[in-house]
Every structure is written in structure tokens, then in C-alpha cells.
PDB file of C-alpha atoms in Angstrom:
ATOM      1  CA  MET A 253     119.841  80.127  94.550  1.00 86.00           C
ATOM      2  CA  LEU A 254     118.398  78.345  97.573  1.00 96.00           C
ATOM      3  CA  ARG A 255     118.363  74.577  96.992  1.00 97.00           C
ATOM      4  CA  ASN A 256     119.378  72.919 100.253  1.00 98.00           C
ATOM      5  CA  VAL A 257     118.109  73.619 103.790  1.00 98.00           C
ATOM      6  CA  ALA A 258     119.191  72.030 107.067  1.00 98.00           C
ATOM      7  CA  ALA A 259     117.563  72.471 110.469  1.00 98.00           C
ATOM      8  CA  VAL A 260     119.951  71.843 113.357  1.00 97.00           C
ATOM      9  CA  ILE A 261     118.461  70.786 116.693  1.00 96.00           C
ATOM     10  CA  TRP A 262     119.729  69.572 120.048  1.00 94.00           C
ATOM     11  CA  ASP A 263     118.223  68.765 123.443  1.00 93.00           C
ATOM     12  CA  GLY A 264     115.842  71.516 124.570  1.00 92.00           C
ATOM     13  CA  VAL A 265     114.571  72.429 121.112  1.00 93.00           C
ATOM     14  CA  ALA A 266     111.163  74.139 121.029  1.00 92.00           C
ATOM     15  CA  PRO A 267     108.769  72.036 118.909  1.00 94.00           C
ATOM     16  CA  PHE A 268     106.625  74.889 117.580  1.00 93.00           C
ATOM     17  CA  GLU A 269     109.497  76.838 116.051  1.00 93.00           C
ATOM     18  CA  PHE A 270     111.036  73.622 114.726  1.00 95.00           C
ATOM     19  CA  GLY A 271     107.693  72.691 113.177  1.00 94.00           C
ATOM     20  CA  ALA A 272     107.394  76.146 111.596  1.00 94.00           C
ATOM     21  CA  VAL A 273     110.773  75.702 109.904  1.00 95.00           C
ATOM     22  CA  CYS A 274     109.682  72.294 108.600  1.00 96.00           C
ATOM     23  CA  GLU A 275     106.374  73.722 107.375  1.00 95.00           C
ATOM     24  CA  ALA A 276     108.147  76.501 105.499  1.00 95.00           C
ATOM     25  CA  PHE A 277     110.903  74.500 103.808  1.00 97.00           C
ATOM     26  CA  ALA A 278     110.387  70.727 104.093  1.00 96.00           C
ATOM     27  CA  ILE A 279     107.059  70.205 102.298  1.00 95.00           C
ATOM     28  CA  ASP A 280     107.086  69.264  98.619  1.00 96.00           C
ATOM     29  CA  ARG A 281     104.925  71.888  96.908  1.00 95.00           C
ATOM     30  CA  ARG A 282     105.952  71.254  93.305  1.00 94.00           C
ATOM     31  CA  ASP A 283     102.295  70.738  92.371  1.00 93.00           C
ATOM     32  CA  ASP A 284     101.830  74.429  93.217  1.00 91.00           C
ATOM     33  CA  GLY A 285     104.799  75.521  91.117  1.00 91.00           C
ATOM     34  CA  VAL A 286     107.117  75.875  94.112  1.00 94.00           C
ATOM     35  CA  PRO A 287     110.730  74.719  93.662  1.00 95.00           C
ATOM     36  CA  PHE A 288     111.652  71.597  95.611  1.00 96.00           C
ATOM     37  CA  LEU A 289     114.218  72.022  98.384  1.00 97.00           C
ATOM     38  CA  ASP A 290     116.448  69.282  99.753  1.00 98.00           C
ATOM     39  CA  PHE A 291     115.611  69.500 103.463  1.00 98.00           C
ATOM     40  CA  GLY A 292     117.365  67.663 106.291  1.00 98.00           C
ATOM     41  CA  VAL A 293     117.289  67.622 110.095  1.00 98.00           C
ATOM     42  CA  CYS A 294     120.560  67.150 111.940  1.00 97.00           C
ATOM     43  CA  ALA A 295     121.843  67.045 115.518  1.00 97.00           C
ATOM     44  CA  PRO A 296     125.217  66.673 117.238  1.00 96.00           C
ATOM     45  CA  THR A 297     124.585  62.931 117.017  1.00 96.00           C
ATOM     46  CA  ALA A 298     121.979  61.416 114.726  1.00 97.00           C
ATOM     47  CA  GLY A 299     119.104  59.989 116.749  1.00 97.00           C
ATOM     48  CA  MET A 300     116.509  61.120 119.271  1.00 97.00           C
ATOM     49  CA  VAL A 301     116.511  64.733 120.496  1.00 95.00           C
ATOM     50  CA  ARG A 302     114.405  65.754 123.479  1.00 95.00           C
ATOM     51  CA  THR A 303     112.233  68.855 123.207  1.00 94.00           C
ATOM     52  CA  ASN A 304     111.685  71.387 125.965  1.00 91.00           C
ATOM     53  CA  LEU A 305     108.219  69.857 126.448  1.00 92.00           C
ATOM     54  CA  GLY A 306     109.525  66.422 127.319  1.00 92.00           C
ATOM     55  CA  PHE A 307     108.874  64.396 124.166  1.00 95.00           C
ATOM     56  CA  ALA A 308     111.442  63.725 121.466  1.00 95.00           C
ATOM     57  CA  PHE A 309     112.113  64.106 117.734  1.00 93.00           C
ATOM     58  CA  GLU A 310     114.409  61.984 115.638  1.00 94.00           C
ATOM     59  CA  ALA A 311     117.226  63.707 113.750  1.00 97.00           C
ATOM     60  CA  PRO A 312     118.277  61.457 110.839  1.00 97.00           C
ATOM     61  CA  HIS A 313     121.611  63.218 110.288  1.00 98.00           C
ATOM     62  CA  GLY A 314     124.665  64.283 112.197  1.00 97.00           C
ATOM     63  CA  LEU A 315     126.302  67.679 111.804  1.00 97.00           C
ATOM     64  CA  GLU A 316     127.937  66.686 108.536  1.00 97.00           C
ATOM     65  CA  ARG A 317     124.569  67.527 106.943  1.00 97.00           C
ATOM     66  CA  LEU A 318     125.313  71.217 107.554  1.00 97.00           C
ATOM     67  CA  GLU A 319     128.255  71.098 105.163  1.00 96.00           C
ATOM     68  CA  GLU A 320     125.991  71.010 102.096  1.00 95.00           C
ATOM     69  CA  ALA A 321     123.261  73.406 103.248  1.00 98.00           C
ATOM     70  CA  ASP A 322     122.641  76.765 101.584  1.00 98.00           C
ATOM     71  CA  LEU A 323     120.431  77.782 104.514  1.00 98.00           C
ATOM     72  CA  ILE A 324     120.782  76.609 108.107  1.00 98.00           C
ATOM     73  CA  ALA A 325     117.737  77.064 110.361  1.00 98.00           C
ATOM     74  CA  ILE A 326     118.126  77.196 114.129  1.00 96.00           C
ATOM     75  CA  PRO A 327     114.854  76.901 116.103  1.00 93.00           C
ATOM     76  CA  ALA A 328     114.425  78.140 119.666  1.00 90.00           C
ATOM     77  CA  PHE A 329     116.276  76.070 122.225  1.00 84.00           C
ATOM     78  CA  GLY A 330     115.427  76.534 125.877  1.00 68.00           C
ATOM     79  CA  GLY A 331     115.507  80.333 126.030  1.00 66.00           C
ATOM     80  CA  PRO A 332     118.543  82.428 126.934  1.00 71.00           C
ATOM     81  CA  SER A 333     119.677  79.808 129.449  1.00 71.00           C
ATOM     82  CA  GLY A 334     120.123  77.178 126.740  1.00 69.00           C
ATOM     83  CA  THR A 335     123.635  75.961 126.068  1.00 80.00           C
ATOM     84  CA  LEU A 336     125.126  75.683 122.596  1.00 90.00           C
ATOM     85  CA  PRO A 337     127.023  72.378 122.212  1.00 92.00           C
ATOM     86  CA  ASP A 338     130.675  72.910 121.295  1.00 94.00           C
ATOM     87  CA  GLU A 339     130.439  70.725 118.206  1.00 96.00           C
ATOM     88  CA  VAL A 340     127.453  72.731 116.943  1.00 96.00           C
ATOM     89  CA  ARG A 341     129.353  75.983 117.477  1.00 96.00           C
ATOM     90  CA  GLU A 342     132.265  74.712 115.409  1.00 97.00           C
ATOM     91  CA  ALA A 343     129.950  73.477 112.644  1.00 97.00           C
ATOM     92  CA  LEU A 344     128.153  76.830 112.512  1.00 97.00           C
ATOM     93  CA  LEU A 345     131.452  78.692 112.233  1.00 97.00           C
ATOM     94  CA  ARG A 346     132.567  76.475 109.359  1.00 97.00           C
ATOM     95  CA  ALA A 347     129.264  77.000 107.585  1.00 97.00           C
ATOM     96  CA  HIS A 348     129.472  80.759 108.066  1.00 98.00           C
ATOM     97  CA  ALA A 349     133.018  80.841 106.689  1.00 97.00           C
ATOM     98  CA  ARG A 350     131.925  79.131 103.472  1.00 97.00           C
ATOM     99  CA  GLY A 351     129.008  81.576 103.028  1.00 97.00           C
ATOM    100  CA  ALA A 352     125.971  79.587 104.189  1.00 97.00           C
ATOM    101  CA  ARG A 353     122.960  81.638 105.219  1.00 98.00           C
ATOM    102  CA  PHE A 354     121.313  81.373 108.648  1.00 98.00           C
ATOM    103  CA  LEU A 355     117.743  81.709 109.900  1.00 98.00           C
ATOM    104  CA  THR A 356     117.043  81.734 113.629  1.00 97.00           C
ATOM    105  CA  ALA A 357     113.718  81.542 115.436  1.00 95.00           C
ATOM    106  CA  CYS A 358     113.152  83.195 118.799  1.00 92.00           C
ATOM    107  CA  SER A 359     115.976  82.254 121.216  1.00 93.00           C
ATOM    108  CA  GLY A 360     117.847  80.540 118.392  1.00 94.00           C
ATOM    109  CA  ALA A 361     119.591  83.907 118.019  1.00 95.00           C
ATOM    110  CA  PHE A 362     121.500  83.136 121.209  1.00 95.00           C
ATOM    111  CA  ALA A 363     123.170  80.219 119.433  1.00 95.00           C
ATOM    112  CA  LEU A 364     124.619  82.548 116.808  1.00 96.00           C
ATOM    113  CA  GLY A 365     125.571  84.970 119.572  1.00 95.00           C
ATOM    114  CA  GLU A 366     127.501  82.255 121.413  1.00 94.00           C
ATOM    115  CA  ALA A 367     129.266  81.434 118.161  1.00 95.00           C
ATOM    116  CA  GLY A 368     130.286  85.099 117.808  1.00 96.00           C
ATOM    117  CA  LEU A 369     128.286  85.525 114.618  1.00 97.00           C
ATOM    118  CA  LEU A 370     126.136  88.425 115.834  1.00 97.00           C
ATOM    119  CA  ASP A 371     129.049  90.763 116.513  1.00 96.00           C
ATOM    120  CA  GLY A 372     128.630  94.056 114.688  1.00 96.00           C
ATOM    121  CA  ILE A 373     125.293  93.246 113.054  1.00 96.00           C
ATOM    122  CA  GLU A 374     121.636  93.998 113.698  1.00 96.00           C
ATOM    123  CA  CYS A 375     119.539  91.127 115.034  1.00 96.00           C
ATOM    124  CA  THR A 376     116.375  90.388 116.961  1.00 95.00           C
ATOM    125  CA  THR A 377     114.687  87.774 119.118  1.00 94.00           C
ATOM    126  CA  HIS A 378     111.463  87.433 121.109  1.00 92.00           C
ATOM    127  CA  TRP A 379     110.718  90.745 122.834  1.00 89.00           C
ATOM    128  CA  LYS A 380     110.964  88.987 126.204  1.00 90.00           C
ATOM    129  CA  TYR A 381     114.617  88.087 125.517  1.00 92.00           C
ATOM    130  CA  ALA A 382     115.810  91.196 123.654  1.00 93.00           C
ATOM    131  CA  THR A 383     117.415  92.890 126.658  1.00 94.00           C
ATOM    132  CA  GLU A 384     119.211  89.690 127.630  1.00 94.00           C
ATOM    133  CA  LEU A 385     120.463  89.158 124.067  1.00 95.00           C
ATOM    134  CA  GLN A 386     122.009  92.642 124.070  1.00 96.00           C
ATOM    135  CA  ARG A 387     123.506  92.119 127.528  1.00 95.00           C
ATOM    136  CA  ARG A 388     125.023  88.748 126.647  1.00 94.00           C
ATOM    137  CA  PHE A 389     126.398  89.890 123.305  1.00 96.00           C
ATOM    138  CA  PRO A 390     127.195  93.604 123.631  1.00 96.00           C
ATOM    139  CA  GLU A 391     128.906  93.742 120.232  1.00 97.00           C
ATOM    140  CA  SER A 392     125.595  92.921 118.537  1.00 96.00           C
ATOM    141  CA  ARG A 393     122.977  95.556 117.678  1.00 96.00           C
ATOM    142  CA  VAL A 394     119.667  94.184 118.926  1.00 95.00           C
ATOM    143  CA  VAL A 395     116.559  95.644 117.292  1.00 92.00           C
ATOM    144  CA  PRO A 396     113.762  94.942 119.784  1.00 87.00           C
ATOM    145  CA  GLU A 397     110.122  94.259 118.957  1.00 78.00           C
ATOM    146  CA  VAL A 398     110.434  93.762 115.183  1.00 85.00           C
ATOM    147  CA  LEU A 399     109.363  90.535 113.475  1.00 89.00           C
ATOM    148  CA  TYR A 400     112.695  89.773 111.841  1.00 93.00           C
ATOM    149  CA  VAL A 401     115.977  91.350 110.763  1.00 94.00           C
ATOM    150  CA  ASP A 402     117.828  90.425 107.566  1.00 95.00           C
ATOM    151  CA  THR A 403     121.479  91.454 107.362  1.00 95.00           C
ATOM    152  CA  GLY A 404     122.214  89.373 104.277  1.00 93.00           C
ATOM    153  CA  GLN A 405     123.886  86.213 105.545  1.00 96.00           C
ATOM    154  CA  ILE A 406     121.949  86.136 108.816  1.00 98.00           C
ATOM    155  CA  VAL A 407     118.184  86.426 109.313  1.00 97.00           C
ATOM    156  CA  THR A 408     117.000  86.502 112.926  1.00 97.00           C
ATOM    157  CA  SER A 409     113.308  86.330 113.795  1.00 95.00           C
ATOM    158  CA  ALA A 410     111.221  86.861 116.888  1.00 91.00           C
ATOM    159  CA  GLY A 411     109.005  84.387 118.699  1.00 76.00           C
ATOM    160  CA  THR A 412     106.635  81.713 117.397  1.00 74.00           C
ATOM    161  CA  ALA A 413     104.948  82.576 114.088  1.00 81.00           C
ATOM    162  CA  SER A 414     107.368  85.340 113.062  1.00 89.00           C
ATOM    163  CA  VAL A 415     109.722  82.646 111.786  1.00 92.00           C
ATOM    164  CA  LEU A 416     107.101  81.985 109.096  1.00 93.00           C
ATOM    165  CA  ASP A 417     107.272  85.652 108.119  1.00 91.00           C
ATOM    166  CA  ALA A 418     111.044  85.428 107.908  1.00 94.00           C
ATOM    167  CA  ALA A 419     110.842  82.192 105.899  1.00 95.00           C
ATOM    168  CA  LEU A 420     108.415  83.759 103.416  1.00 93.00           C
ATOM    169  CA  HIS A 421     110.784  86.717 103.173  1.00 92.00           C
ATOM    170  CA  ILE A 422     113.541  84.297 102.159  1.00 95.00           C
ATOM    171  CA  TRP A 423     111.281  82.542  99.642  1.00 94.00           C
ATOM    172  CA  ARG A 424     110.417  85.928  98.155  1.00 91.00           C
ATOM    173  CA  GLN A 425     114.076  86.957  97.938  1.00 91.00           C
ATOM    174  CA  GLU A 426     115.127  83.714  96.304  1.00 93.00           C
ATOM    175  CA  TYR A 427     112.200  82.953  93.997  1.00 92.00           C
ATOM    176  CA  GLY A 428     109.973  86.046  93.875  1.00 90.00           C
ATOM    177  CA  ALA A 429     106.490  87.070  94.950  1.00 86.00           C
ATOM    178  CA  ALA A 430     104.608  84.363  93.054  1.00 86.00           C
ATOM    179  CA  VAL A 431     106.424  81.513  94.776  1.00 90.00           C
ATOM    180  CA  ALA A 432     106.235  83.186  98.202  1.00 89.00           C
ATOM    181  CA  SER A 433     102.493  83.687  97.733  1.00 87.00           C
ATOM    182  CA  ALA A 434     102.055  80.059  96.709  1.00 89.00           C
ATOM    183  CA  VAL A 435     103.861  78.873  99.855  1.00 92.00           C
ATOM    184  CA  ALA A 436     101.804  81.241 102.016  1.00 88.00           C
ATOM    185  CA  ARG A 437      98.590  80.120 100.389  1.00 85.00           C
ATOM    186  CA  ARG A 438      99.300  76.481 101.239  1.00 86.00           C
ATOM    187  CA  MET A 439     100.120  77.450 104.822  1.00 85.00           C
ATOM    188  CA  VAL A 440      96.980  79.661 104.983  1.00 76.00           C
ATOM    189  CA  VAL A 441      98.933  82.657 106.257  1.00 76.00           C
ATOM    190  CA  PRO A 442      99.322  86.211 104.879  1.00 66.00           C
ATOM    191  CA  PRO A 443     101.863  86.347 102.020  1.00 61.00           C
ATOM    192  CA  GLN A 444     104.280  88.340 104.133  1.00 58.00           C
ATOM    193  CA  ARG A 445     104.404  90.761 107.020  1.00 63.00           C
ATOM    194  CA  ASP A 446     107.253  93.244 106.846  1.00 61.00           C
ATOM    195  CA  GLY A 447     110.197  92.574 109.126  1.00 58.00           C
ATOM    196  CA  GLY A 448     109.901  95.996 110.728  1.00 55.00           C
ATOM    197  CA  GLN A 449     106.332  95.417 111.861  1.00 55.00           C
ATOM    198  CA  ALA A 450     105.860  95.269 115.617  1.00 51.00           C
ATOM    199  CA  GLN A 451     105.984  91.863 117.315  1.00 52.00           C
ATOM    200  CA  PHE A 452     102.827  92.703 119.219  1.00 49.00           C
ATOM    201  CA  ILE A 453     100.112  95.315 118.931  1.00 42.00           C
ATOM    202  CA  SER A 454      98.539  97.504 121.557  1.00 41.00           C
ATOM    203  CA  HIS A 455      95.071  95.921 121.474  1.00 37.00           C
ATOM    204  CA  PRO A 456      95.168  92.540 119.735  1.00 39.00           C
ATOM    205  CA  VAL A 457      91.478  91.948 120.495  1.00 38.00           C
ATOM    206  CA  PRO A 458      89.146  94.837 119.558  1.00 39.00           C
ATOM    207  CA  GLU A 459      86.974  96.245 122.294  1.00 39.00           C
ATOM    208  CA  PRO A 460      83.487  94.694 122.395  1.00 35.00           C
ATOM    209  CA  ASP A 461      81.801  97.794 120.958  1.00 38.00           C
ATOM    210  CA  ALA A 462      84.339  98.246 118.157  1.00 42.00           C
ATOM    211  CA  GLU A 463      84.518  96.476 114.809  1.00 54.00           C
ATOM    212  CA  THR A 464      87.774  95.184 113.427  1.00 76.00           C
ATOM    213  CA  LEU A 465      89.357  96.949 110.464  1.00 86.00           C
ATOM    214  CA  GLY A 466      89.716  93.606 108.665  1.00 83.00           C
ATOM    215  CA  PRO A 467      87.052  94.329 106.019  1.00 89.00           C
ATOM    216  CA  LEU A 468      88.618  97.706 105.289  1.00 92.00           C
ATOM    217  CA  LEU A 469      92.080  96.182 104.921  1.00 90.00           C
ATOM    218  CA  ALA A 470      90.701  93.666 102.438  1.00 87.00           C
ATOM    219  CA  TRP A 471      89.008  96.503 100.537  1.00 93.00           C
ATOM    220  CA  ILE A 472      92.239  98.488 100.401  1.00 93.00           C
ATOM    221  CA  THR A 473      94.114  95.615  98.742  1.00 91.00           C
ATOM    222  CA  THR A 474      91.617  95.654  95.866  1.00 91.00           C
ATOM    223  CA  HIS A 475      91.626  99.460  95.516  1.00 94.00           C
ATOM    224  CA  LEU A 476      95.346 100.216  95.639  1.00 95.00           C
ATOM    225  CA  HIS A 477      95.063 102.245  92.427  1.00 94.00           C
ATOM    226  CA  GLU A 478      92.860 104.795  94.178  1.00 94.00           C
ATOM    227  CA  GLU A 479      93.808 107.759  96.348  1.00 92.00           C
ATOM    228  CA  LEU A 480      93.979 106.308  99.853  1.00 95.00           C
ATOM    229  CA  ASP A 481      94.498 108.835 102.617  1.00 93.00           C
ATOM    230  CA  VAL A 482      93.668 108.771 106.300  1.00 95.00           C
ATOM    231  CA  ASP A 483      90.729 111.175 105.968  1.00 95.00           C
ATOM    232  CA  SER A 484      88.909 109.185 103.270  1.00 94.00           C
ATOM    233  CA  LEU A 485      89.580 105.830 104.930  1.00 95.00           C
ATOM    234  CA  ALA A 486      88.437 107.146 108.290  1.00 94.00           C
ATOM    235  CA  ARG A 487      85.158 108.245 106.746  1.00 93.00           C
ATOM    236  CA  GLN A 488      84.558 104.729 105.427  1.00 93.00           C
ATOM    237  CA  VAL A 489      84.614 103.312 108.946  1.00 92.00           C
ATOM    238  CA  LEU A 490      82.878 106.302 110.537  1.00 92.00           C
ATOM    239  CA  MET A 491      85.837 107.357 112.675  1.00 93.00           C
ATOM    240  CA  SER A 492      87.698 110.583 113.147  1.00 94.00           C
ATOM    241  CA  PRO A 493      91.086 110.592 111.368  1.00 94.00           C
ATOM    242  CA  ARG A 494      92.915 110.593 114.689  1.00 94.00           C
ATOM    243  CA  THR A 495      90.929 107.658 116.086  1.00 94.00           C
ATOM    244  CA  PHE A 496      91.309 105.785 112.807  1.00 94.00           C
ATOM    245  CA  ALA A 497      95.099 106.238 112.710  1.00 93.00           C
ATOM    246  CA  ARG A 498      95.359 105.032 116.314  1.00 91.00           C
ATOM    247  CA  ARG A 499      93.110 102.020 115.684  1.00 91.00           C
ATOM    248  CA  PHE A 500      94.951 101.170 112.466  1.00 91.00           C
ATOM    249  CA  ARG A 501      98.312 101.011 114.227  1.00 87.00           C
ATOM    250  CA  ALA A 502      96.791  99.007 117.067  1.00 83.00           C
ATOM    251  CA  GLU A 503      95.396  96.385 114.672  1.00 83.00           C
ATOM    252  CA  THR A 504      98.227  96.210 112.109  1.00 82.00           C
ATOM    253  CA  GLY A 505     101.324  97.386 113.963  1.00 77.00           C
ATOM    254  CA  ALA A 506     101.991  99.980 111.228  1.00 84.00           C
ATOM    255  CA  THR A 507     100.832 103.413 110.115  1.00 91.00           C
ATOM    256  CA  PRO A 508      98.269 103.543 107.280  1.00 94.00           C
ATOM    257  CA  TYR A 509     100.892 105.037 104.932  1.00 93.00           C
ATOM    258  CA  ALA A 510     103.497 102.362 105.677  1.00 91.00           C
ATOM    259  CA  TRP A 511     100.984  99.514 105.413  1.00 91.00           C
ATOM    260  CA  ILE A 512      99.492 100.728 102.135  1.00 94.00           C
ATOM    261  CA  THR A 513     102.932 101.378 100.633  1.00 94.00           C
ATOM    262  CA  ALA A 514     103.970  97.810 101.488  1.00 89.00           C
ATOM    263  CA  GLN A 515     100.834  96.429  99.818  1.00 91.00           C
ATOM    264  CA  ARG A 516     101.527  98.507  96.715  1.00 94.00           C
ATOM    265  CA  VAL A 517     105.090  97.241  96.467  1.00 93.00           C
ATOM    266  CA  ARG A 518     103.897  93.637  96.817  1.00 89.00           C
ATOM    267  CA  ARG A 519     101.286  94.102  94.123  1.00 92.00           C
ATOM    268  CA  ALA A 520     103.920  95.666  91.874  1.00 94.00           C
ATOM    269  CA  GLU A 521     106.120  92.609  92.426  1.00 91.00           C
ATOM    270  CA  GLU A 522     103.336  90.318  91.266  1.00 89.00           C
ATOM    271  CA  LEU A 523     102.641  92.404  88.156  1.00 93.00           C
ATOM    272  CA  LEU A 524     106.331  92.598  87.276  1.00 93.00           C
ATOM    273  CA  GLU A 525     106.541  88.814  87.519  1.00 89.00           C
ATOM    274  CA  ARG A 526     103.310  87.926  85.760  1.00 88.00           C
ATOM    275  CA  THR A 527     102.882  90.583  83.061  1.00 92.00           C
ATOM    276  CA  ASP A 528     104.959  92.394  80.484  1.00 91.00           C
ATOM    277  CA  ARG A 529     103.219  95.734  81.117  1.00 94.00           C
ATOM    278  CA  SER A 530     105.401  98.826  81.404  1.00 95.00           C
ATOM    279  CA  VAL A 531     106.681 100.114  84.728  1.00 95.00           C
ATOM    280  CA  GLU A 532     104.656 103.295  84.152  1.00 96.00           C
ATOM    281  CA  TRP A 533     101.446 101.261  83.730  1.00 96.00           C
ATOM    282  CA  ILE A 534     102.189  99.171  86.814  1.00 96.00           C
ATOM    283  CA  ALA A 535     102.874 102.318  88.836  1.00 96.00           C
ATOM    284  CA  GLY A 536      99.407 103.614  88.030  1.00 95.00           C
ATOM    285  CA  GLU A 537      97.778 100.237  88.616  1.00 95.00           C
ATOM    286  CA  VAL A 538      99.159  99.944  92.158  1.00 95.00           C
ATOM    287  CA  GLY A 539      98.627 103.564  93.144  1.00 96.00           C
ATOM    288  CA  PHE A 540     102.109 105.069  92.968  1.00 95.00           C
ATOM    289  CA  GLY A 541     101.032 107.394  90.173  1.00 92.00           C
ATOM    290  CA  ASN A 542     104.210 107.381  88.116  1.00 95.00           C
ATOM    291  CA  ALA A 543     107.250 105.246  87.391  1.00 95.00           C
ATOM    292  CA  ALA A 544     109.604 107.461  89.387  1.00 96.00           C
ATOM    293  CA  ALA A 545     107.585 106.984  92.577  1.00 95.00           C
ATOM    294  CA  LEU A 546     107.393 103.237  91.999  1.00 96.00           C
ATOM    295  CA  ARG A 547     111.139 102.996  91.405  1.00 95.00           C
ATOM    296  CA  HIS A 548     111.822 104.966  94.586  1.00 95.00           C
ATOM    297  CA  HIS A 549     109.672 102.817  96.874  1.00 94.00           C
ATOM    298  CA  PHE A 550     110.486  99.544  95.137  1.00 93.00           C
ATOM    299  CA  THR A 551     114.241 100.061  95.261  1.00 92.00           C
ATOM    300  CA  ARG A 552     114.088 101.121  98.903  1.00 89.00           C
ATOM    301  CA  VAL A 553     112.193  97.967  99.886  1.00 84.00           C
ATOM    302  CA  ARG A 554     113.722  95.380  97.542  1.00 81.00           C
ATOM    303  CA  GLY A 555     117.202  96.751  96.961  1.00 82.00           C
ATOM    304  CA  LEU A 556     116.883  96.556  93.183  1.00 85.00           C
ATOM    305  CA  SER A 557     114.961  98.386  90.488  1.00 92.00           C
ATOM    306  CA  PRO A 558     111.625  97.172  89.096  1.00 94.00           C
ATOM    307  CA  GLN A 559     113.270  96.198  85.792  1.00 93.00           C
ATOM    308  CA  ALA A 560     116.048  94.306  87.565  1.00 90.00           C
ATOM    309  CA  TYR A 561     113.421  92.521  89.657  1.00 90.00           C
ATOM    310  CA  ARG A 562     111.514  91.549  86.509  1.00 91.00           C
ATOM    311  CA  ARG A 563     114.636  90.153  84.842  1.00 88.00           C
ATOM    312  CA  ARG A 564     115.318  88.002  87.887  1.00 84.00           C
ATOM    313  CA  PHE A 565     111.832  86.811  88.794  1.00 83.00           C
ATOM    314  CA  ALA A 566     109.677  86.840  85.651  1.00 80.00           C
ATOM    315  CA  CYS A 567     107.357  83.863  86.059  1.00 68.00           C
ATOM    316  CA  SER A 568     106.771  80.909  83.820  1.00 53.00           C
ATOM    317  CA  ASP A 569     103.144  80.025  83.059  1.00 49.00           C
ATOM    318  CA  SER A 570     103.332  77.222  85.620  1.00 40.00           C
ATOM    319  CA  LEU A 571     103.563  79.722  88.443  1.00 41.00           C
ATOM    320  CA  ASP A 572     100.463  81.649  87.429  1.00 42.00           C
ATOM    321  CA  SER A 573      98.225  78.909  88.763  1.00 39.00           C
ATOM    322  CA  ALA A 574      99.904  79.207  92.146  1.00 38.00           C
ATOM    323  CA  MET A 575      99.050  82.871  92.426  1.00 40.00           C
ATOM    324  CA  PRO A 576      95.838  84.012  94.080  1.00 37.00           C
ATOM    325  CA  ALA A 577      93.631  85.986  91.709  1.00 34.00           C
TER     326      ALA A 577
END
């Protein structure tokens, strides 16, 4: 169970990604029913660390702080040209050997690559650096353009805000959907975007004569129990099915089927945590139709059955207040 998080920084750290890590794990949200994490910031030498924008942060701890961390977060640090300090490399290798988990943001993946920890595994980084990451570390398997990749011990994320998606993914894995939603709610971000979603979309700003699909997406999340196919959804927004499917991918980075399936799995997670209703009932409530279909999709996404998920993450009453209605 995740209890202790350390962010390791050195000269050249990117302040946005570092701040995102702090936002995700350092804030005390116990009033919202979120478990408290012991969070620390460390550097090769405790003291001031210069950012890539010229100002500085103070790291209260040296690298010994990594020895007690369950999760070690590595923000971006100067792009692919950044240099990993030798003492940090050695500390990361020791942490990996004892089973600590890692989360990188953007070019932070290069630090793990320099430590040899990406060999033989899938990973990602900002789309701008993906080709260079593969070139520098040919034994790795770079997955370009996705938001994050989780291989178990190592989670690598793309640029800027995708580290929040990866952090919420970790919260969800460790403490379930209710806690992840409570953290997201405080940060005023979506509860979670899937790791396989595209880093960028074809047309991030709708054309002036076109309306966003935002209202339809909100409607879908409250009508998951209904039959939701491309033809019926396209009619709601007065588009042809082909135009609708193209616009949907442009605005969400996913196909309608994939996006709706992900929403149904998330809703099933919440119901498994917060109710004692049967899996068959939940399957109908979220639109999968029957328990077999729910088990198939749920196990594919979460790696465990709905009943196993419920045994692990069933909520106490204190978490209900942290959940959006």
C-alpha cells in the first residue's frame, strides 16, 4: 500500500511537472477521506535547486530520503540533453532493487533510461522526445503519443498535465475509484484519462461554426445504462455517423466505443466500492447488459475481477462524502 512518496530533483528541474507531482501527492486531503501520504523532496545535496526557468526550489532532504519511499517521482529535467547525476543514478538503482515504484514526468523518463531501468520494458515521454528516447535507449520499447505507460514497477508519463493522469491512475490502483475521484475533485480535473489516450488531438479547438461535444459527453455519463451507438449519438448532435465518429476522436482522442466502455468501467468501480448490489445489477446499471460482459471488460482494464476489486476497495462511509453524486 502506498504510504511514502519522494520527489527527487536536481539542477534543471522543470517547475510545472514538479508542481504537478506535489499537487497529486503532497497535499493533506484527509478531510476529503483521502489517505495521508508522507511526502518529501530530495536532491543530491539538501538545499537550493535551480529550475530550468532560472529560479530555485529548496529540497529539504538529501538522497537518503529515497531509501524509505514506496514511490519515487522524477519530474522533467532539462529535456533529453539533461544529465543524470551519478549519485542519483546509484540511489535510483538501489531503490529499484528493493522494489520501490517509479513515476516519471515528460523527460524524466531519460533519467530512468540512463540508469538502465527502461531496458526491455514499454515506456513513454513527451511526443517531441519519443524518437530520441528510443534512439538513446534502444533496449526500451517506447510507446509514442500515449498519456502514460504502467509496467508495474515503472510508470512513465508524457508532457505537462499527463503526469496528473498517471498520478490519479496510481491513486486508483492503490486506494480505488472513490479516493482517486476525491483527489481529482480537489484538483478540479477529470477523474482519470486512460493511459492509452492520445497525447494530443487533431483539432483541440473546434472550428468556429462547430459546437463542442462537451454537452453530449456529459449526457453520456448520466445515461450509461442506455444503448449508446454511433448512429443514435450522431443524431443527437445532428451529424452524420461518419462526421460524428471523426469529430469524437478529434475532441476526445478515442473512438466512441472505447470512450464509453472506459466510462462504464469507471462507473462500475464506483458502484462496486459504494454499494453491495450484485455484479449482475451493476452490469445493467452501467450498460454492459450482463455480468459476463462486465467481467470481461473490467478484468481487461483492471487486471482483476469485479468481486476481487470489491474485496480490495470497498469503501467506508467516510469516503462516500468524497465522491461526486
